[in-house]
CSV table of N, CA, C and O in Angstrom, one decimal:
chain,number,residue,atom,x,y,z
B,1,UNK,N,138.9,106.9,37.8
B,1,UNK,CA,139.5,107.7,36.8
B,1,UNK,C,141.0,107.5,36.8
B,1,UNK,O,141.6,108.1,37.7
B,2,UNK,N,141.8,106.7,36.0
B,2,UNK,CA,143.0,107.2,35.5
B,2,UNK,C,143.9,108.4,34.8
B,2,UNK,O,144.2,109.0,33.8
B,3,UNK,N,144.3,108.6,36.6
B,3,UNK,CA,145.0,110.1,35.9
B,3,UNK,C,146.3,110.1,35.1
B,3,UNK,O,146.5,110.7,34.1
B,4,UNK,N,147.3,109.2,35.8
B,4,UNK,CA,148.9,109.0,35.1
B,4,UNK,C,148.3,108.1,34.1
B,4,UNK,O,149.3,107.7,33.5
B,5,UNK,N,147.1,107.5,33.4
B,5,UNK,CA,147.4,106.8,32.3
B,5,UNK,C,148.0,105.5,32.4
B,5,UNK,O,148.1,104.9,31.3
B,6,UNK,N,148.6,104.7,33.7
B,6,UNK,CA,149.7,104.0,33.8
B,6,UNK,C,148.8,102.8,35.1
B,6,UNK,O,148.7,102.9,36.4
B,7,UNK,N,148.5,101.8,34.1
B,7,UNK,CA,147.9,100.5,34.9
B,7,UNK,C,148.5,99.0,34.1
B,7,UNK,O,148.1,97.9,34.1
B,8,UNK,N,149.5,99.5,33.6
B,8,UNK,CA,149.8,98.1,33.1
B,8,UNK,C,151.1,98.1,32.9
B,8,UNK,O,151.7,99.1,32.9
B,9,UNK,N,151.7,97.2,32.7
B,9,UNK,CA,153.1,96.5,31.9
B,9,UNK,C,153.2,96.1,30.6
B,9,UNK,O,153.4,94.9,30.3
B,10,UNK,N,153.2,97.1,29.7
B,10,UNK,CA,153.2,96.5,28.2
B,10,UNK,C,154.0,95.2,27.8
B,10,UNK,O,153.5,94.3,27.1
B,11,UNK,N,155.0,95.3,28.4
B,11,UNK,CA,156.3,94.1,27.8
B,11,UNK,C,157.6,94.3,29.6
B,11,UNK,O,157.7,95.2,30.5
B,12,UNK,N,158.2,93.2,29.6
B,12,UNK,CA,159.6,92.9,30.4
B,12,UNK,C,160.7,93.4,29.3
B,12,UNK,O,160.8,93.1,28.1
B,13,UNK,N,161.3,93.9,29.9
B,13,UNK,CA,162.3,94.6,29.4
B,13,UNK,C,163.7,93.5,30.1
B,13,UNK,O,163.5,92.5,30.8
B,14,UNK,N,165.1,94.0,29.6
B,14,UNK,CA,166.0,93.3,30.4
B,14,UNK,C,166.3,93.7,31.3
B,14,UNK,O,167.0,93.0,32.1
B,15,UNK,N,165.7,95.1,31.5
B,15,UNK,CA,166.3,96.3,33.2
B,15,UNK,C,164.8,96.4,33.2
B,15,UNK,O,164.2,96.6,32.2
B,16,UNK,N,164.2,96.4,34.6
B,16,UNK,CA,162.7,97.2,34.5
B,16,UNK,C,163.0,97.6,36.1
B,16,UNK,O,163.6,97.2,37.0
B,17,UNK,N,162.2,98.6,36.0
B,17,UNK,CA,161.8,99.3,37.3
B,17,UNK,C,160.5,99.5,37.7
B,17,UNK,O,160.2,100.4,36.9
B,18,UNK,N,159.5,99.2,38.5
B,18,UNK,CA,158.1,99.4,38.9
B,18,UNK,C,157.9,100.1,40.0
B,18,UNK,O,158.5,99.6,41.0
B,19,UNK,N,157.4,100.7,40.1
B,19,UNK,CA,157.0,101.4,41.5
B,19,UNK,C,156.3,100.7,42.5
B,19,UNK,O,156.3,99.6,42.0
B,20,UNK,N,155.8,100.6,43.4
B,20,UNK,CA,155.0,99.7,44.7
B,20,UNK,C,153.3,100.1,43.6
B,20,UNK,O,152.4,99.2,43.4
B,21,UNK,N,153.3,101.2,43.3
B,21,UNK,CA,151.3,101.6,42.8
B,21,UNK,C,151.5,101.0,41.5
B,21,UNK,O,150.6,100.3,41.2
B,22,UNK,N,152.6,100.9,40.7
B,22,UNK,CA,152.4,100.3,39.7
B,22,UNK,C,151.9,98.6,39.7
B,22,UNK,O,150.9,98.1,39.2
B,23,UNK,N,153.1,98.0,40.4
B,23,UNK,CA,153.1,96.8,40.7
B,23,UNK,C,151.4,96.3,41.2
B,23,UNK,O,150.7,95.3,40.7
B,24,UNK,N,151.0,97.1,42.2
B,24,UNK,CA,149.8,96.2,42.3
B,24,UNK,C,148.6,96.8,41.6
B,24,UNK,O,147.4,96.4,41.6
B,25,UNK,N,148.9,98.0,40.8
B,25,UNK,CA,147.7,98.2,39.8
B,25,UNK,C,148.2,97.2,38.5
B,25,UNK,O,147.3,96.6,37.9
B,26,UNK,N,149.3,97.0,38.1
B,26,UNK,CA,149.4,96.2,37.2
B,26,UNK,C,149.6,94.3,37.2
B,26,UNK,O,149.3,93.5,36.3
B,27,UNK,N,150.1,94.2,38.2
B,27,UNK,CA,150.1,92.4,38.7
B,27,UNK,C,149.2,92.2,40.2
B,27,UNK,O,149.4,91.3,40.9
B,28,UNK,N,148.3,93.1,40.3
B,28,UNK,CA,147.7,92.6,41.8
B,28,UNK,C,148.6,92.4,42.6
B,28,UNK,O,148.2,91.5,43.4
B,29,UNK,N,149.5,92.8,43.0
B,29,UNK,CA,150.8,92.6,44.2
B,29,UNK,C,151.3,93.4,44.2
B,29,UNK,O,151.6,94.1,43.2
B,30,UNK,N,151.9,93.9,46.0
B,30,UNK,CA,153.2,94.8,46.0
B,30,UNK,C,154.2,94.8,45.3
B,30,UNK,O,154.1,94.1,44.3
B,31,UNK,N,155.3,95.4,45.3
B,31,UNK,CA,156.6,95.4,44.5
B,31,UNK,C,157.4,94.4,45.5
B,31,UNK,O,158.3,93.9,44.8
B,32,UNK,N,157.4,94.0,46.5
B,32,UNK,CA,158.2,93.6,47.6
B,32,UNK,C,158.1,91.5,47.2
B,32,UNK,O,159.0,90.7,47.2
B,33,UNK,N,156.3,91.2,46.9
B,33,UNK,CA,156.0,90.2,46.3
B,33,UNK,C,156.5,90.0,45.1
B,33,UNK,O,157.3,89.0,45.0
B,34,UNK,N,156.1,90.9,44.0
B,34,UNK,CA,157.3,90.8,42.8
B,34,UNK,C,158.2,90.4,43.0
B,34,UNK,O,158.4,89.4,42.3
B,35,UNK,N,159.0,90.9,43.8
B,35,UNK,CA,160.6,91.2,43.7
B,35,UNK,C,160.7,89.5,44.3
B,35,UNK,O,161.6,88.8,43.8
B,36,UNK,N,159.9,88.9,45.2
B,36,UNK,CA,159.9,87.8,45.7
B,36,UNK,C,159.5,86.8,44.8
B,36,UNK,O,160.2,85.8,44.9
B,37,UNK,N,158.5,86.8,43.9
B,37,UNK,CA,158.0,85.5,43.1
B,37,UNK,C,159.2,85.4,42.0
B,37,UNK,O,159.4,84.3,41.3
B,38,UNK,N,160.1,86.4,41.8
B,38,UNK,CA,160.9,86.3,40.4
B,38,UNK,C,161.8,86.3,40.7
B,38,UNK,O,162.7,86.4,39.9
B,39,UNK,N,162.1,86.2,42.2
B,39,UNK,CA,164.0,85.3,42.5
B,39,UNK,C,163.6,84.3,41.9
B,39,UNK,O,162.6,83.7,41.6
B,40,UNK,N,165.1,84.0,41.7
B,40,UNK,CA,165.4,82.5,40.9
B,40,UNK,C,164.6,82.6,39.0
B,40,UNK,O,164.9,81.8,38.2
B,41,UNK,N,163.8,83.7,38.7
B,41,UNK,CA,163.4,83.5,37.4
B,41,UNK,C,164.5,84.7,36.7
B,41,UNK,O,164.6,84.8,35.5
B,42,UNK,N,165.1,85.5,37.5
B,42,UNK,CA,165.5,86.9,36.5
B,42,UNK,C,166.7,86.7,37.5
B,42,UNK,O,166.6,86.4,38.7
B,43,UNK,N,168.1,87.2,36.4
B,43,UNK,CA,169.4,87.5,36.7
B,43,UNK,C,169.3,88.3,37.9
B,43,UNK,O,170.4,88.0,38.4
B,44,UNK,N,168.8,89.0,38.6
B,44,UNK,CA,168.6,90.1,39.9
B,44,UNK,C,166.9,90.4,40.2
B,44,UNK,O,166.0,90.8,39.4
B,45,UNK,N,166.9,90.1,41.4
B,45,UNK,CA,165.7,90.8,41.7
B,45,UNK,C,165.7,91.8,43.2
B,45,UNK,O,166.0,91.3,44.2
B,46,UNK,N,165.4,93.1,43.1
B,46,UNK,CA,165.8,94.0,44.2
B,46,UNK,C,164.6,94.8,44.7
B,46,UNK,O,163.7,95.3,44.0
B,47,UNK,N,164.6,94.7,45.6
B,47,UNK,CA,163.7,95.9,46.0
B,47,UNK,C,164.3,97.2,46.5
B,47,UNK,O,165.1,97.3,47.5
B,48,UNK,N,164.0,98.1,45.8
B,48,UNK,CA,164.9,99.5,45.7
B,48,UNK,C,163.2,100.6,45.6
B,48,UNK,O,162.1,100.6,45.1
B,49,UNK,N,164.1,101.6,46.5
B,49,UNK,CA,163.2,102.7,46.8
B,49,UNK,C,161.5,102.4,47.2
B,49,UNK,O,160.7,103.3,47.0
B,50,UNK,N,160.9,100.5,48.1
B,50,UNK,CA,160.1,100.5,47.7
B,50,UNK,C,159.3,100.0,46.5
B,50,UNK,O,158.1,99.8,46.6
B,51,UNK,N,160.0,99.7,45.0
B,51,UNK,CA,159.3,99.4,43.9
B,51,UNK,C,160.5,98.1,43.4
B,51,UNK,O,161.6,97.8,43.9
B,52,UNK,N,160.0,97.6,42.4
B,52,UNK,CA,160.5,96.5,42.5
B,52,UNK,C,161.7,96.6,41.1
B,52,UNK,O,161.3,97.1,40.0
B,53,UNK,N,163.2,96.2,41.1
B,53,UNK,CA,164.1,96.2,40.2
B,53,UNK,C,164.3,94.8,39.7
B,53,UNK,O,164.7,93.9,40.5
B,54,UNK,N,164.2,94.4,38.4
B,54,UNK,CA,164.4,93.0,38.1
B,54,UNK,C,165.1,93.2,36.6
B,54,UNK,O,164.4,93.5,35.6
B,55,UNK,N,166.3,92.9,36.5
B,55,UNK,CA,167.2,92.7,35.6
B,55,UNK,C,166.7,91.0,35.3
B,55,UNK,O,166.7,90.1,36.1
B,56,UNK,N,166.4,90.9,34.0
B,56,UNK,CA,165.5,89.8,33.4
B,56,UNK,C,166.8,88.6,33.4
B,56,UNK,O,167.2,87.6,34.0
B,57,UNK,N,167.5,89.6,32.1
B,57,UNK,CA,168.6,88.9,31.8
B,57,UNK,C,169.6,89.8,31.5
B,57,UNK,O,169.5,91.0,31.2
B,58,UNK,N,171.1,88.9,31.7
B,58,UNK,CA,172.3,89.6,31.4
B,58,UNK,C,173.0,90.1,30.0
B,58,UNK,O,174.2,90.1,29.6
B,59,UNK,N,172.1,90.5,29.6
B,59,UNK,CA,172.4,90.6,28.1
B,59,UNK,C,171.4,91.2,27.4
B,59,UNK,O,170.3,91.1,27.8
B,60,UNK,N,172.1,92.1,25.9
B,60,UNK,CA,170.8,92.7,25.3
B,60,UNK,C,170.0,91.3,24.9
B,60,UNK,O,170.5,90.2,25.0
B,61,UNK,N,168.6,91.5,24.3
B,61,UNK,CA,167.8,90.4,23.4
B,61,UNK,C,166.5,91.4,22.2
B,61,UNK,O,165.7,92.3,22.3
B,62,UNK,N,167.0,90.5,21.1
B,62,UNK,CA,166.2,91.3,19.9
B,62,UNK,C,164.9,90.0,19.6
B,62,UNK,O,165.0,88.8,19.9
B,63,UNK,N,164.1,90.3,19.1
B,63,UNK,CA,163.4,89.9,18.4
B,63,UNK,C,162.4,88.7,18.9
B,63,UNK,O,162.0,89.0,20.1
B,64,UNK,N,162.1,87.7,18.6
B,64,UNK,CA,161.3,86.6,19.3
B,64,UNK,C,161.9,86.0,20.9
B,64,UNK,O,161.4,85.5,21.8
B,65,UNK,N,163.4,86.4,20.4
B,65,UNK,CA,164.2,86.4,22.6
B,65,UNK,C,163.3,87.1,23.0
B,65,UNK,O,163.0,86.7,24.1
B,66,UNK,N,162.6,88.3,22.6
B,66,UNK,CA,162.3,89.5,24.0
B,66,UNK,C,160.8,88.9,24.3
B,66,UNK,O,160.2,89.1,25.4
B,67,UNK,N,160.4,88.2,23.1
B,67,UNK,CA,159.0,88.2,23.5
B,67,UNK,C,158.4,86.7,24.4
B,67,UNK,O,157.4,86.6,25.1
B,68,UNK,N,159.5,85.9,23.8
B,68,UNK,CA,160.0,84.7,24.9
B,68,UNK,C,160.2,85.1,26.5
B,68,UNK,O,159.4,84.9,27.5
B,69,UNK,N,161.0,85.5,26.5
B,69,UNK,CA,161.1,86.3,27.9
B,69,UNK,C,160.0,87.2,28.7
B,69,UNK,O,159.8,87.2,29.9
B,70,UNK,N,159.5,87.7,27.8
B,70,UNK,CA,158.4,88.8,28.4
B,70,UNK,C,156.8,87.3,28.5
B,70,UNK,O,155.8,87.5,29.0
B,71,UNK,N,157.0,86.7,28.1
B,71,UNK,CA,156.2,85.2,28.4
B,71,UNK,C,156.2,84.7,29.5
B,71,UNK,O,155.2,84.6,30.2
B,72,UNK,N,158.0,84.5,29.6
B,72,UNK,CA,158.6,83.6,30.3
B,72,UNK,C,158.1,84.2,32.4
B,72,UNK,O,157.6,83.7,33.4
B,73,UNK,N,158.8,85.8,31.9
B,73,UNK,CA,158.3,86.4,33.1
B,73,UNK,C,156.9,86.1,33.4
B,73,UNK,O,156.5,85.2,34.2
B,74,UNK,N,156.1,86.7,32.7
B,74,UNK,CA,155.0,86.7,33.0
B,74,UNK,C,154.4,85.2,33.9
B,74,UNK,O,153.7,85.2,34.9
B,75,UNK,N,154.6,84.5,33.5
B,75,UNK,CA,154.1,83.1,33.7
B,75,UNK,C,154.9,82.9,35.3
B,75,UNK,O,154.4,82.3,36.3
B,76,UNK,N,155.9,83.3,35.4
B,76,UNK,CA,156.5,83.0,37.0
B,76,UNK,C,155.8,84.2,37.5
B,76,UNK,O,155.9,84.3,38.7
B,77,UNK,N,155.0,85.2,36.9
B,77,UNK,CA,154.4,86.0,38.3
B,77,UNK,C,153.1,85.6,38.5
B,77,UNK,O,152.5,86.1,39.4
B,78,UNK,N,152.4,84.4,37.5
B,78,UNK,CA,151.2,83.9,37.3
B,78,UNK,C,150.3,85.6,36.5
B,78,UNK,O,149.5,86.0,37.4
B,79,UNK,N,150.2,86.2,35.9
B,79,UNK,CA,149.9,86.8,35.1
B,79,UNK,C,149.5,86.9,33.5
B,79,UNK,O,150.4,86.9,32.7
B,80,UNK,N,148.6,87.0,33.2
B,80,UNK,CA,148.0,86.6,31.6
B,80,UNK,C,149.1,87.5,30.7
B,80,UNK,O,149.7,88.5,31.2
B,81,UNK,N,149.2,87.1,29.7
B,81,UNK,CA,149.9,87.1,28.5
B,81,UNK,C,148.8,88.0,27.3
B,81,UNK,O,147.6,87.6,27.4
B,82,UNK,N,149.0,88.8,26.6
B,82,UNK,CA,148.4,89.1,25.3
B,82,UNK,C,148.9,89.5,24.6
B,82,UNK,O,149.3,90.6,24.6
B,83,UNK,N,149.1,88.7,23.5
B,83,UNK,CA,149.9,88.9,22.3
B,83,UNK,C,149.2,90.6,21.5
B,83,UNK,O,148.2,91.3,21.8
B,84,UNK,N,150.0,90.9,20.8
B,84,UNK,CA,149.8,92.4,20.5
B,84,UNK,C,149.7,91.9,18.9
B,84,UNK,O,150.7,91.8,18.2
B,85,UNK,N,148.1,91.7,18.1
B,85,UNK,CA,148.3,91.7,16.5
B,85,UNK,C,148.7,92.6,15.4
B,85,UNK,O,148.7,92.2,14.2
């Protein structure tokens, strides 16, 4: 049963914050691994409070940038992609 509603990652943002339960209900991994596979892919990667902080990039991004990126992430955490029709 899904009580919070909350098993996934719609999109990467340029600031994201995940909790440790989110992280491995939503990528099969701790926040601590996160925070580990996406050094070197995102401007900052921290582990804070336990859940994982990853500043993508340093700068706002509109339009086919965001969805590039939210790709880009995904693929360095080895995680499937689904386009939204």
């Amino acid at each position: 049963m899904d009580i919070d509603g909350r098993d996934g990652v719609f999109r990467f943002n340029p600031a994201n914050f995940f909790d440790n339960d989110l992280c491995v209900r939503a990528f099969g991994m701790s926040a601590s691994e996160v925070v580990s596979r996406l050094a070197g892919h995102c401007e900052l990667t921290k582990e804070v409070d336990g859940g994982a902080f990853l500043l993508t990039t340093d700068r706002p991004i509109v339009g086919v940038e965001s969805v590039e990126m939210d790709i880009r992430i995904r693929k360095a955490l080895g995680v499937p992609w689904h386009p939204v029709d």
